[in-house]
């Protein structure tokens, strides 16, 4: 399975396990994660959720082959009901504390999902990027609101418009990371922090998280706006050129589009 889940000592671990494809996420993987997070809501044994990847990479984001096939499939399923959106909603609405351990690259949703985790621990050599514009698309998962709010418009524009990769140190400076650690210490530290959450009063942690995220209706509405725009742009000419160029292993040419 490309998503491994395990439950021990109050911690539900969700692991990206598709190293041969750089942990790129398929529709089936999104559905598994969405179902797992939703099930955890009513599972008293789960007191914290931990996301992790591999020592080499957290996740390369969407599997573009799978993404192109499933999001444009003529199966009557609206983009707003696709597994990727179900995953976003599940993570956004989770009342359990969520911890992430990040090694290697975190690309696309690999970066934006971290904005919805409570504690994020990353290797000091990790890399992040949100290259949506380069694919003829727009930001997702609230990143066009959260990145400017955390790091300022100018720094966020470099990431969201130019799609430029940024370092773990810059991610930390922009408030996306709780702590930077040597690569070989990241997972153990994240697990230890999750264990601390498990030992604390569950209701206190839930209510603290709820209060910290009070007023999220504006963010929720913004995520819905992004998703609608994203879904619309998926069928646009620029996205078609970007995806075609990717599959043909050439540089895209956007000069013919106004």
Short mmCIF file of C-alpha atoms in Angstrom, two decimals:
data_model
loop_
_atom_site.label_atom_id
_atom_site.label_comp_id
_atom_site.label_asym_id
_atom_site.label_seq_id
_atom_site.Cartn_x
_atom_site.Cartn_y
_atom_site.Cartn_z
CA UNK A 1 0.00 0.00 0.00
CA UNK A 2 1.20 3.49 -0.83
CA UNK A 3 -0.19 4.82 2.46
CA UNK A 4 0.79 2.92 5.57
CA UNK A 5 -1.24 3.46 8.72
CA UNK A 6 -0.55 2.17 12.19
CA UNK A 7 -1.90 2.85 15.66
CA UNK A 8 0.13 2.46 18.83
CA UNK A 9 0.14 4.10 22.24
CA UNK A 10 -2.50 6.63 21.27
CA UNK A 11 -0.70 7.80 18.10
CA UNK A 12 -2.15 7.18 14.65
CA UNK A 13 0.72 7.27 12.15
CA UNK A 14 0.02 7.99 8.48
CA UNK A 15 3.08 7.32 6.33
CA UNK A 16 3.70 8.09 2.67
CA UNK A 17 5.18 4.83 1.36
CA UNK A 18 5.70 5.13 -2.37
CA UNK A 19 9.38 5.90 -2.57
CA UNK A 20 9.76 4.64 -6.16
CA UNK A 21 7.51 7.54 -7.21
CA UNK A 22 8.92 10.00 -4.67
CA UNK A 23 5.83 9.48 -2.50
CA UNK A 24 3.68 11.20 -5.13
CA UNK A 25 0.04 11.10 -4.03
CA UNK A 26 -2.65 9.37 -6.06
CA UNK A 27 -6.41 9.69 -5.78
CA UNK A 28 -6.55 6.38 -3.92
CA UNK A 29 -3.96 7.61 -1.44
CA UNK A 30 -5.95 10.79 -0.78
CA UNK A 31 -9.06 8.69 -0.17
CA UNK A 32 -7.22 6.43 2.26
CA UNK A 33 -5.92 9.40 4.22
CA UNK A 34 -9.30 11.13 4.26
CA UNK A 35 -11.04 7.98 5.50
CA UNK A 36 -8.33 7.37 8.11
CA UNK A 37 -8.51 10.91 9.53
CA UNK A 38 -12.32 10.87 9.59
CA UNK A 39 -12.37 7.50 11.36
CA UNK A 40 -9.93 8.83 13.96
CA UNK A 41 -12.45 11.47 15.01
CA UNK A 42 -14.60 8.87 16.75
CA UNK A 43 -11.78 6.55 17.81
CA UNK A 44 -11.05 7.13 21.50
CA UNK A 45 -7.77 5.24 21.17
CA UNK A 46 -6.41 7.92 18.84
CA UNK A 47 -5.21 10.97 20.76
CA UNK A 48 -2.74 12.32 18.19
CA UNK A 49 -2.08 11.92 14.46
CA UNK A 50 1.42 11.81 12.99
CA UNK A 51 2.25 12.30 9.30
CA UNK A 52 5.60 11.15 8.00
CA UNK A 53 7.29 10.20 4.77
CA UNK A 54 10.64 8.57 4.09
CA UNK A 55 14.13 9.75 5.10
CA UNK A 56 14.70 10.64 1.43
CA UNK A 57 11.46 12.58 0.81
CA UNK A 58 8.23 13.62 2.49
CA UNK A 59 6.12 13.79 -0.67
CA UNK A 60 6.45 15.11 -4.22
CA UNK A 61 2.82 16.21 -4.09
CA UNK A 62 0.27 15.11 -6.63
CA UNK A 63 1.08 12.23 -8.94
CA UNK A 64 0.54 14.22 -12.13
CA UNK A 65 -0.31 11.20 -14.27
CA UNK A 66 -2.97 10.02 -11.84
CA UNK A 67 -4.10 13.58 -11.16
CA UNK A 68 -4.59 14.37 -14.86
CA UNK A 69 -6.56 11.17 -15.38
CA UNK A 70 -8.80 11.32 -12.33
CA UNK A 71 -9.57 15.05 -12.23
CA UNK A 72 -10.62 15.17 -15.88
CA UNK A 73 -12.43 11.82 -15.92
CA UNK A 74 -15.94 12.00 -17.34
CA UNK A 75 -17.45 10.11 -14.41
CA UNK A 76 -19.88 12.73 -13.15
CA UNK A 77 -17.89 13.43 -9.98
CA UNK A 78 -17.41 17.14 -9.38
CA UNK A 79 -13.92 18.36 -8.49
CA UNK A 80 -15.28 19.49 -5.12
CA UNK A 81 -16.08 15.84 -4.32
CA UNK A 82 -12.75 14.37 -5.43
CA UNK A 83 -10.58 12.51 -2.90
CA UNK A 84 -8.02 15.34 -2.78
CA UNK A 85 -10.73 17.72 -1.56
CA UNK A 86 -12.03 15.11 0.87
CA UNK A 87 -8.52 14.86 2.31
CA UNK A 88 -8.27 18.63 2.68
CA UNK A 89 -11.61 18.76 4.47
CA UNK A 90 -10.71 15.88 6.77
CA UNK A 91 -7.41 17.45 7.81
CA UNK A 92 -8.92 20.92 8.14
CA UNK A 93 -11.75 19.64 10.35
CA UNK A 94 -9.73 17.24 12.50
CA UNK A 95 -10.14 17.94 16.21
CA UNK A 96 -7.24 15.67 17.13
CA UNK A 97 -3.76 17.24 17.33
CA UNK A 98 -1.76 16.62 14.16
CA UNK A 99 2.03 16.36 14.06
CA UNK A 100 4.21 16.18 10.94
CA UNK A 101 7.76 14.89 10.51
CA UNK A 102 9.32 16.18 7.30
CA UNK A 103 12.50 14.90 5.67
CA UNK A 104 13.61 15.72 2.15
CA UNK A 105 11.31 17.57 -0.23
CA UNK A 106 7.72 18.58 0.47
CA UNK A 107 6.20 19.74 -2.82
CA UNK A 108 2.77 21.20 -3.58
CA UNK A 109 0.24 19.82 -1.15
CA UNK A 110 3.22 18.36 0.72
CA UNK A 111 3.87 21.95 1.78
CA UNK A 112 0.33 23.30 2.01
CA UNK A 113 -0.91 20.45 4.22
CA UNK A 114 1.69 21.43 6.82
CA UNK A 115 -0.16 24.71 7.32
CA UNK A 116 -3.01 22.67 8.78
CA UNK A 117 -0.89 20.56 11.12
CA UNK A 118 -0.41 21.67 14.72
CA UNK A 119 3.24 20.74 15.19
CA UNK A 120 5.67 20.47 12.28
CA UNK A 121 9.22 19.20 12.68
CA UNK A 122 11.54 19.28 9.70
CA UNK A 123 15.07 18.34 8.79
CA UNK A 124 17.37 21.32 8.50
CA UNK A 125 18.07 20.28 4.90
CA UNK A 126 14.41 19.84 3.90
CA UNK A 127 13.08 21.69 0.84
CA UNK A 128 9.64 23.14 0.17
CA UNK A 129 7.83 24.40 -2.92
CA UNK A 130 4.34 25.32 -4.11
CA UNK A 131 4.69 25.31 -7.94
CA UNK A 132 0.99 25.60 -8.79
CA UNK A 133 1.28 28.64 -11.09
CA UNK A 134 3.93 26.88 -13.18
CA UNK A 135 1.35 24.14 -13.84
CA UNK A 136 -1.23 26.63 -15.08
CA UNK A 137 -3.12 26.36 -11.79
CA UNK A 138 -3.65 28.45 -8.67
CA UNK A 139 -2.78 27.96 -4.98
CA UNK A 140 -4.78 25.50 -2.88
CA UNK A 141 -5.59 24.48 0.69
CA UNK A 142 -5.67 28.08 1.92
CA UNK A 143 -2.05 28.77 0.97
CA UNK A 144 -2.86 32.02 -0.83
CA UNK A 145 -4.19 33.33 2.50
CA UNK A 146 -1.90 31.61 4.98
CA UNK A 147 1.47 32.19 3.29
CA UNK A 148 1.05 35.98 2.98
CA UNK A 149 -0.34 36.13 6.52
CA UNK A 150 2.65 34.25 7.93
CA UNK A 151 5.52 35.49 5.77
CA UNK A 152 4.29 38.70 4.17
CA UNK A 153 3.08 39.33 0.62
CA UNK A 154 6.50 39.75 -1.02
CA UNK A 155 7.96 36.50 0.29
CA UNK A 156 4.73 34.61 -0.38
CA UNK A 157 4.65 35.93 -3.96
CA UNK A 158 8.08 34.42 -4.64
CA UNK A 159 6.75 31.06 -3.53
CA UNK A 160 3.26 31.14 -5.05
CA UNK A 161 3.87 33.12 -8.26
CA UNK A 162 7.40 32.06 -9.18
CA UNK A 163 7.14 28.65 -7.54
CA UNK A 164 10.66 29.03 -6.24
CA UNK A 165 11.77 26.30 -3.81
CA UNK A 166 12.64 27.49 -0.33
CA UNK A 167 14.76 26.13 2.44
CA UNK A 168 13.81 24.69 5.79
CA UNK A 169 15.28 27.77 7.45
CA UNK A 170 13.05 30.08 5.43
CA UNK A 171 10.04 27.88 6.12
CA UNK A 172 10.88 28.17 9.81
CA UNK A 173 11.29 31.94 9.55
CA UNK A 174 7.86 32.16 7.88
CA UNK A 175 6.24 30.25 10.74
CA UNK A 176 5.55 27.01 8.86
CA UNK A 177 7.85 24.89 11.00
CA UNK A 178 7.87 24.37 14.77
CA UNK A 179 11.51 23.30 14.98
CA UNK A 180 14.41 22.33 12.72
CA UNK A 181 16.46 19.26 13.51
CA UNK A 182 19.22 17.12 12.01
CA UNK A 183 17.65 14.76 9.48
CA UNK A 184 18.25 11.64 11.55
CA UNK A 185 16.44 13.12 14.57
CA UNK A 186 13.24 14.40 12.95
CA UNK A 187 10.98 11.35 13.20
CA UNK A 188 12.03 10.42 16.74
CA UNK A 189 11.46 13.98 17.92
CA UNK A 190 8.05 14.17 16.25
CA UNK A 191 7.07 10.85 17.83
CA UNK A 192 8.20 12.08 21.25
CA UNK A 193 6.17 15.28 20.88
CA UNK A 194 3.12 13.28 19.79
CA UNK A 195 3.59 11.07 22.87
CA UNK A 196 3.53 14.20 25.03
CA UNK A 197 0.20 15.15 23.48
CA UNK A 198 -1.16 11.67 24.18
CA UNK A 199 -0.24 12.00 27.87
CA UNK A 200 -2.08 15.31 28.26
CA UNK A 201 -5.85 15.62 28.95
CA UNK A 202 -7.53 14.89 25.62
CA UNK A 203 -10.39 17.35 26.07
CA UNK A 204 -7.98 20.12 27.06
CA UNK A 205 -5.96 19.55 23.89
CA UNK A 206 -9.10 19.45 21.72
CA UNK A 207 -10.47 22.67 23.19
CA UNK A 208 -7.11 24.41 22.98
CA UNK A 209 -6.90 23.50 19.30
CA UNK A 210 -10.49 24.63 18.74
CA UNK A 211 -9.84 28.00 20.39
CA UNK A 212 -6.57 28.52 18.52
CA UNK A 213 -8.41 27.93 15.27
CA UNK A 214 -11.48 30.02 16.16
CA UNK A 215 -12.58 32.32 13.38
CA UNK A 216 -11.62 29.84 10.69
CA UNK A 217 -14.79 30.48 8.68
CA UNK A 218 -12.94 33.04 6.56
CA UNK A 219 -10.19 30.50 5.88
CA UNK A 220 -12.72 27.77 5.09
CA UNK A 221 -14.47 30.07 2.62
CA UNK A 222 -11.10 30.94 1.09
CA UNK A 223 -10.20 27.27 0.66
CA UNK A 224 -13.54 26.72 -1.08
CA UNK A 225 -12.81 29.69 -3.36
CA UNK A 226 -9.36 28.35 -4.20
CA UNK A 227 -10.77 24.87 -4.87
CA UNK A 228 -13.41 26.21 -7.24
CA UNK A 229 -10.83 28.26 -9.14
CA UNK A 230 -8.38 25.34 -9.15
CA UNK A 231 -11.01 22.98 -10.52
CA UNK A 232 -11.91 25.46 -13.25
CA UNK A 233 -8.29 26.02 -14.27
CA UNK A 234 -7.62 22.29 -14.53
CA UNK A 235 -9.46 22.24 -17.86
CA UNK A 236 -7.86 25.46 -19.11
CA UNK A 237 -5.40 25.85 -21.97
CA UNK A 238 -2.47 26.81 -19.73
CA UNK A 239 -2.85 23.75 -17.53
CA UNK A 240 -3.18 21.56 -20.60
CA UNK A 241 0.10 22.98 -21.96
CA UNK A 242 1.84 22.54 -18.61
CA UNK A 243 0.74 18.93 -18.22
CA UNK A 244 1.48 18.08 -21.87
CA UNK A 245 4.95 19.56 -21.56
CA UNK A 246 5.55 17.57 -18.38
CA UNK A 247 4.57 14.31 -20.05
CA UNK A 248 6.61 15.18 -23.17
CA UNK A 249 9.57 16.15 -20.97
CA UNK A 250 9.92 19.62 -22.46
CA UNK A 251 9.68 23.18 -21.25
CA UNK A 252 6.11 24.55 -21.47
CA UNK A 253 5.42 27.52 -23.75
CA UNK A 254 2.84 29.91 -22.31
CA UNK A 255 3.64 32.78 -24.71
CA UNK A 256 0.58 32.06 -26.87
CA UNK A 257 -1.83 32.61 -23.98
CA UNK A 258 -3.02 36.08 -23.04
#
